[in-house]
Amino acid sequence: MKILNFGSLNIDYTYQVEHIVRPGETISSQGLEIYPGGKGLNQSVAMARAGAKEVHHAGAVGEDGRWLVDLCRENGIHTEYILELPVRTGNAVIQVAESGENCILLFAGANRRNTPAYIRKVLSDFGPGDFLVLQNEINGLDVLMEEASRRGLFIILNPSPFNGTVTACPLEKTGLFLLNEIEGKELTGKTEPEEILAEIERKYPDSQAVLTLGSRGAVYAGKGERFRQEAFPVRAVDTTGAGDTFAGYFITALAEGQPVPSALAFAARGAAEAVTRKGAVPSIPYREALTGENVGNASAE
Ligand code: ADP
């Protein structure tokens, strides 16, 4: 089986600030670092570093983003579907405060240039049993979901950042939702984790879901089962990329046929490691680097 991640490729401008800038305020940043980013790219890198054998990334960059394609290749990601278009590569302006909090401003650029013809062409190489991984930083999600469902792919949706584009998609075709509390609330209108999962089960009875709860771990709901995973205790330095690392590790474990509780533990170990380092891509750990001491602790409820 193959994994196709149709997703964003971004250049992240990460500014270190004392606090997140407030409306009307001007502040100086204490430093700038330029990183590869985009939830799509992050999740492809996370899958590759988690050990996924065949990850194909699809999406677009401008000339200024060629180094992102090189980086994908260096990480063992297949890049033959990535287009170079005569526009700017998507980018993000990220503030990381001394408290570890962050906030992100996105410019979609090439990430919003997907056409139905390009989407259909890429998907024509995939079929039943293959995974399609999606986030909400590109256009064409609805076409992707319709077409992938018609071809029998298993659709994994991380509806982030959440907006009306997500709700306009045929969400019942989602095989697995990967979402944090903010996205869970937006999707269901509920606030408590248990209520969010119950509402997803009611609205999308054929889907599975993993709700991540930051330092409080994650909960899986699907196929009439619930599994809870504690977060591994670490000193958080920068939580950018925690969710993407969790997603990449969880999807990889599922692709390997691991049962859900062990996939949750694997994802939580990877994500815990990611929050101990700065940035998104640089903080995504390699599977080999995870120590064996933190064994899985998912439990059925
Ligand atoms: P997102 O980054 O999408 O907002 P979360 O904040 O829910 O996602 O984090 C995703 C996962 O990362 C959590 O389920 C947890 O396993 C791990 N994680 C996040 N923050 C921490 C932390 N402070 N310590 C340990 N693990 C964490």
PDB file of N, CA, C and O in Angstrom, residues 241-287:
ATOM      1  N   GLY A 241       4.266  21.849  15.607  1.00  0.00           N
ATOM      2  CA  GLY A 241       4.542  20.568  14.963  1.00  0.00           C
ATOM      3  C   GLY A 241       4.190  19.350  15.813  1.00  0.00           C
ATOM      4  O   GLY A 241       4.318  18.218  15.340  1.00  0.00           O
ATOM      5  N   ALA A 242       3.693  19.564  17.041  1.00  0.00           N
ATOM      6  CA  ALA A 242       3.322  18.400  17.874  1.00  0.00           C
ATOM      7  C   ALA A 242       2.220  17.598  17.200  1.00  0.00           C
ATOM      8  O   ALA A 242       2.314  16.377  17.058  1.00  0.00           O
ATOM      9  N   GLY A 243       1.184  18.305  16.764  1.00  0.00           N
ATOM     10  CA  GLY A 243       0.054  17.629  16.127  1.00  0.00           C
ATOM     11  C   GLY A 243       0.464  16.946  14.826  1.00  0.00           C
ATOM     12  O   GLY A 243      -0.003  15.841  14.519  1.00  0.00           O
ATOM     13  N   ASP A 244       1.328  17.599  14.061  1.00  0.00           N
ATOM     14  CA  ASP A 244       1.768  17.010  12.779  1.00  0.00           C
ATOM     15  C   ASP A 244       2.618  15.766  13.018  1.00  0.00           C
ATOM     16  O   ASP A 244       2.520  14.780  12.282  1.00  0.00           O
ATOM     17  N   THR A 245       3.465  15.821  14.034  1.00  0.00           N
ATOM     18  CA  THR A 245       4.283  14.644  14.350  1.00  0.00           C
ATOM     19  C   THR A 245       3.382  13.508  14.824  1.00  0.00           C
ATOM     20  O   THR A 245       3.534  12.355  14.397  1.00  0.00           O
ATOM     21  N   PHE A 246       2.438  13.847  15.693  1.00  0.00           N
ATOM     22  CA  PHE A 246       1.494  12.843  16.170  1.00  0.00           C
ATOM     23  C   PHE A 246       0.781  12.205  14.973  1.00  0.00           C
ATOM     24  O   PHE A 246       0.710  10.977  14.861  1.00  0.00           O
ATOM     25  N   ALA A 247       0.300  13.045  14.051  1.00  0.00           N
ATOM     26  CA  ALA A 247      -0.430  12.543  12.873  1.00  0.00           C
ATOM     27  C   ALA A 247       0.452  11.619  12.036  1.00  0.00           C
ATOM     28  O   ALA A 247       0.057  10.505  11.696  1.00  0.00           O
ATOM     29  N   GLY A 248       1.664  12.075  11.728  1.00  0.00           N
ATOM     30  CA  GLY A 248       2.557  11.279  10.877  1.00  0.00           C
ATOM     31  C   GLY A 248       2.905   9.939  11.498  1.00  0.00           C
ATOM     32  O   GLY A 248       2.914   8.903  10.830  1.00  0.00           O
ATOM     33  N   TYR A 249       3.168   9.960  12.798  1.00  0.00           N
ATOM     34  CA  TYR A 249       3.507   8.708  13.504  1.00  0.00           C
ATOM     35  C   TYR A 249       2.287   7.788  13.598  1.00  0.00           C
ATOM     36  O   TYR A 249       2.401   6.575  13.421  1.00  0.00           O
ATOM     37  N   PHE A 250       1.135   8.365  13.871  1.00  0.00           N
ATOM     38  CA  PHE A 250      -0.067   7.529  14.010  1.00  0.00           C
ATOM     39  C   PHE A 250      -0.418   6.868  12.668  1.00  0.00           C
ATOM     40  O   PHE A 250      -0.685   5.666  12.609  1.00  0.00           O
ATOM     41  N   ILE A 251      -0.383   7.646  11.592  1.00  0.00           N
ATOM     42  CA  ILE A 251      -0.721   7.111  10.265  1.00  0.00           C
ATOM     43  C   ILE A 251       0.271   6.014   9.870  1.00  0.00           C
ATOM     44  O   ILE A 251      -0.110   4.967   9.341  1.00  0.00           O
ATOM     45  N   THR A 252       1.546   6.250  10.151  1.00  0.00           N
ATOM     46  CA  THR A 252       2.567   5.249   9.812  1.00  0.00           C
ATOM     47  C   THR A 252       2.304   3.937  10.543  1.00  0.00           C
ATOM     48  O   THR A 252       2.377   2.849   9.957  1.00  0.00           O
ATOM     49  N   ALA A 253       1.985   4.040  11.823  1.00  0.00           N
ATOM     50  CA  ALA A 253       1.717   2.826  12.611  1.00  0.00           C
ATOM     51  C   ALA A 253       0.502   2.087  12.042  1.00  0.00           C
ATOM     52  O   ALA A 253       0.511   0.854  11.931  1.00  0.00           O
ATOM     53  N   LEU A 254      -0.533   2.826  11.666  1.00  0.00           N
ATOM     54  CA  LEU A 254      -1.719   2.179  11.076  1.00  0.00           C
ATOM     55  C   LEU A 254      -1.353   1.496   9.759  1.00  0.00           C
ATOM     56  O   LEU A 254      -1.792   0.383   9.482  1.00  0.00           O
ATOM     57  N   ALA A 255      -0.531   2.184   8.958  1.00  0.00           N
ATOM     58  CA  ALA A 255      -0.122   1.622   7.662  1.00  0.00           C
ATOM     59  C   ALA A 255       0.674   0.333   7.857  1.00  0.00           C
ATOM     60  O   ALA A 255       0.643  -0.564   7.010  1.00  0.00           O
ATOM     61  N   GLU A 256       1.362   0.238   8.987  1.00  0.00           N
ATOM     62  CA  GLU A 256       2.119  -0.988   9.297  1.00  0.00           C
ATOM     63  C   GLU A 256       1.231  -2.078   9.860  1.00  0.00           C
ATOM     64  O   GLU A 256       1.703  -3.170  10.151  1.00  0.00           O
ATOM     65  N   GLY A 257      -0.043  -1.749  10.087  1.00  0.00           N
ATOM     66  CA  GLY A 257      -0.961  -2.743  10.629  1.00  0.00           C
ATOM     67  C   GLY A 257      -0.922  -2.846  12.146  1.00  0.00           C
ATOM     68  O   GLY A 257      -1.442  -3.795  12.723  1.00  0.00           O
ATOM     69  N   GLN A 258      -0.316  -1.846  12.814  1.00  0.00           N
ATOM     70  CA  GLN A 258      -0.301  -1.876  14.285  1.00  0.00           C
ATOM     71  C   GLN A 258      -1.721  -1.650  14.805  1.00  0.00           C
ATOM     72  O   GLN A 258      -2.476  -0.862  14.242  1.00  0.00           O
ATOM     73  N   PRO A 259      -2.084  -2.316  15.900  1.00  0.00           N
ATOM     74  CA  PRO A 259      -3.394  -2.038  16.501  1.00  0.00           C
ATOM     75  C   PRO A 259      -3.446  -0.603  17.034  1.00  0.00           C
ATOM     76  O   PRO A 259      -2.402  -0.009  17.332  1.00  0.00           O
ATOM     77  N   VAL A 260      -4.659  -0.062  17.158  1.00  0.00           N
ATOM     78  CA  VAL A 260      -4.816   1.341  17.550  1.00  0.00           C
ATOM     79  C   VAL A 260      -4.080   1.701  18.849  1.00  0.00           C
ATOM     80  O   VAL A 260      -3.371   2.709  18.876  1.00  0.00           O
ATOM     81  N   PRO A 261      -4.181   0.919  19.930  1.00  0.00           N
ATOM     82  CA  PRO A 261      -3.474   1.351  21.157  1.00  0.00           C
ATOM     83  C   PRO A 261      -1.970   1.498  20.958  1.00  0.00           C
ATOM     84  O   PRO A 261      -1.368   2.440  21.488  1.00  0.00           O
ATOM     85  N   SER A 262      -1.364   0.617  20.183  1.00  0.00           N
ATOM     86  CA  SER A 262       0.085   0.763  20.008  1.00  0.00           C
ATOM     87  C   SER A 262       0.395   1.908  19.047  1.00  0.00           C
ATOM     88  O   SER A 262       1.413   2.593  19.189  1.00  0.00           O
ATOM     89  N   ALA A 263      -0.494   2.162  18.083  1.00  0.00           N
ATOM     90  CA  ALA A 263      -0.310   3.316  17.190  1.00  0.00           C
ATOM     91  C   ALA A 263      -0.395   4.620  17.985  1.00  0.00           C
ATOM     92  O   ALA A 263       0.368   5.566  17.749  1.00  0.00           O
ATOM     93  N   LEU A 264      -1.311   4.668  18.960  1.00  0.00           N
ATOM     94  CA  LEU A 264      -1.455   5.875  19.803  1.00  0.00           C
ATOM     95  C   LEU A 264      -0.189   6.100  20.633  1.00  0.00           C
ATOM     96  O   LEU A 264       0.293   7.231  20.757  1.00  0.00           O
ATOM     97  N   ALA A 265       0.330   5.030  21.192  1.00  0.00           N
ATOM     98  CA  ALA A 265       1.525   5.159  22.031  1.00  0.00           C
ATOM     99  C   ALA A 265       2.723   5.609  21.192  1.00  0.00           C
ATOM    100  O   ALA A 265       3.507   6.476  21.610  1.00  0.00           O
ATOM    101  N   PHE A 266       2.845   5.033  20.004  1.00  0.00           N
ATOM    102  CA  PHE A 266       3.927   5.397  19.083  1.00  0.00           C
ATOM    103  C   PHE A 266       3.834   6.894  18.721  1.00  0.00           C
ATOM    104  O   PHE A 266       4.826   7.637  18.754  1.00  0.00           O
ATOM    105  N   ALA A 267       2.608   7.342  18.425  1.00  0.00           N
ATOM    106  CA  ALA A 267       2.386   8.750  18.046  1.00  0.00           C
ATOM    107  C   ALA A 267       2.702   9.679  19.217  1.00  0.00           C
ATOM    108  O   ALA A 267       3.320  10.738  19.040  1.00  0.00           O
ATOM    109  N   ALA A 268       2.283   9.300  20.410  1.00  0.00           N
ATOM    110  CA  ALA A 268       2.518  10.156  21.579  1.00  0.00           C
ATOM    111  C   ALA A 268       4.016  10.245  21.902  1.00  0.00           C
ATOM    112  O   ALA A 268       4.494  11.296  22.326  1.00  0.00           O
ATOM    113  N   ARG A 269       4.735   9.146  21.691  1.00  0.00           N
ATOM    114  CA  ARG A 269       6.191   9.178  21.917  1.00  0.00           C
ATOM    115  C   ARG A 269       6.857  10.114  20.929  1.00  0.00           C
ATOM    116  O   ARG A 269       7.719  10.921  21.279  1.00  0.00           O
ATOM    117  N   GLY A 270       6.469   9.999  19.649  1.00  0.00           N
ATOM    118  CA  GLY A 270       7.047  10.868  18.619  1.00  0.00           C
ATOM    119  C   GLY A 270       6.742  12.328  18.917  1.00  0.00           C
ATOM    120  O   GLY A 270       7.622  13.195  18.848  1.00  0.00           O
ATOM    121  N   ALA A 271       5.469  12.622  19.269  1.00  0.00           N
ATOM    122  CA  ALA A 271       5.049  14.013  19.501  1.00  0.00           C
ATOM    123  C   ALA A 271       5.725  14.587  20.747  1.00  0.00           C
ATOM    124  O   ALA A 271       6.099  15.765  20.769  1.00  0.00           O
ATOM    125  N   ALA A 272       5.892  13.770  21.774  1.00  0.00           N
ATOM    126  CA  ALA A 272       6.545  14.253  23.000  1.00  0.00           C
ATOM    127  C   ALA A 272       7.981  14.682  22.698  1.00  0.00           C
ATOM    128  O   ALA A 272       8.461  15.709  23.174  1.00  0.00           O
ATOM    129  N   GLU A 273       8.632  13.883  21.879  1.00  0.00           N
ATOM    130  CA  GLU A 273       9.999  14.208  21.467  1.00  0.00           C
ATOM    131  C   GLU A 273      10.012  15.541  20.695  1.00  0.00           C
ATOM    132  O   GLU A 273      10.883  16.391  20.912  1.00  0.00           O
ATOM    133  N   ALA A 274       9.014  15.726  19.828  1.00  0.00           N
ATOM    134  CA  ALA A 274       8.953  16.950  18.996  1.00  0.00           C
ATOM    135  C   ALA A 274       8.804  18.209  19.839  1.00  0.00           C
ATOM    136  O   ALA A 274       9.357  19.253  19.477  1.00  0.00           O
ATOM    137  N   VAL A 275       8.065  18.149  20.953  1.00  0.00           N
ATOM    138  CA  VAL A 275       7.859  19.371  21.737  1.00  0.00           C
ATOM    139  C   VAL A 275       9.090  19.771  22.554  1.00  0.00           C
ATOM    140  O   VAL A 275       9.145  20.866  23.098  1.00  0.00           O
ATOM    141  N   THR A 276      10.076  18.885  22.615  1.00  0.00           N
ATOM    142  CA  THR A 276      11.294  19.234  23.357  1.00  0.00           C
ATOM    143  C   THR A 276      12.278  20.023  22.499  1.00  0.00           C
ATOM    144  O   THR A 276      13.325  20.431  22.987  1.00  0.00           O
ATOM    145  N   ARG A 277      11.937  20.201  21.205  1.00  0.00           N
ATOM    146  CA  ARG A 277      12.849  20.940  20.315  1.00  0.00           C
ATOM    147  C   ARG A 277      12.111  22.049  19.571  1.00  0.00           C
ATOM    148  O   ARG A 277      10.910  21.974  19.358  1.00  0.00           O
ATOM    149  N   LYS A 278      12.878  23.040  19.139  1.00  0.00           N
ATOM    150  CA  LYS A 278      12.300  24.189  18.439  1.00  0.00           C
ATOM    151  C   LYS A 278      11.950  23.872  16.987  1.00  0.00           C
ATOM    152  O   LYS A 278      12.573  23.018  16.369  1.00  0.00           O
ATOM    153  N   GLY A 279      10.990  24.618  16.441  1.00  0.00           N
ATOM    154  CA  GLY A 279      10.655  24.501  15.026  1.00  0.00           C
ATOM    155  C   GLY A 279       9.715  23.348  14.763  1.00  0.00           C
ATOM    156  O   GLY A 279       9.295  22.631  15.672  1.00  0.00           O
ATOM    157  N   ALA A 280       9.351  23.177  13.478  1.00  0.00           N
ATOM    158  CA  ALA A 280       8.472  22.075  13.109  1.00  0.00           C
ATOM    159  C   ALA A 280       9.317  20.932  12.553  1.00  0.00           C
ATOM    160  O   ALA A 280       9.612  19.974  13.273  1.00  0.00           O
ATOM    161  N   VAL A 281       9.778  21.057  11.313  1.00  0.00           N
ATOM    162  CA  VAL A 281      10.547  19.967  10.694  1.00  0.00           C
ATOM    163  C   VAL A 281      11.797  19.570  11.510  1.00  0.00           C
ATOM    164  O   VAL A 281      12.035  18.389  11.730  1.00  0.00           O
ATOM    165  N   PRO A 282      12.597  20.545  11.988  1.00  0.00           N
ATOM    166  CA  PRO A 282      13.790  20.126  12.742  1.00  0.00           C
ATOM    167  C   PRO A 282      13.434  19.368  14.010  1.00  0.00           C
ATOM    168  O   PRO A 282      14.268  18.646  14.552  1.00  0.00           O
ATOM    169  N   SER A 283      12.224  19.543  14.512  1.00  0.00           N
ATOM    170  CA  SER A 283      11.860  18.886  15.775  1.00  0.00           C
ATOM    171  C   SER A 283      11.230  17.508  15.574  1.00  0.00           C
ATOM    172  O   SER A 283      10.987  16.801  16.544  1.00  0.00           O
ATOM    173  N   ILE A 284      10.975  17.124  14.335  1.00  0.00           N
ATOM    174  CA  ILE A 284      10.325  15.825  14.094  1.00  0.00           C
ATOM    175  C   ILE A 284      11.365  14.719  14.240  1.00  0.00           C
ATOM    176  O   ILE A 284      12.344  14.679  13.498  1.00  0.00           O
ATOM    177  N   PRO A 285      11.155  13.821  15.197  1.00  0.00           N
ATOM    178  CA  PRO A 285      12.187  12.811  15.459  1.00  0.00           C
ATOM    179  C   PRO A 285      12.199  11.682  14.433  1.00  0.00           C
ATOM    180  O   PRO A 285      11.200  11.431  13.761  1.00  0.00           O
ATOM    181  N   TYR A 286      13.352  11.033  14.341  1.00  0.00           N
ATOM    182  CA  TYR A 286      13.472   9.790  13.570  1.00  0.00           C
ATOM    183  C   TYR A 286      13.081   8.642  14.483  1.00  0.00           C
ATOM    184  O   TYR A 286      13.409   8.658  15.675  1.00  0.00           O
ATOM    185  N   ARG A 287      12.412   7.681  13.932  1.00  0.00           N
ATOM    186  CA  ARG A 287      11.970   6.520  14.705  1.00  0.00           C
ATOM    187  C   ARG A 287      13.117   5.902  15.517  1.00  0.00           C
ATOM    188  O   ARG A 287      12.944   5.571  16.682  1.00  0.00           O
TER     189      ARG A 287
END
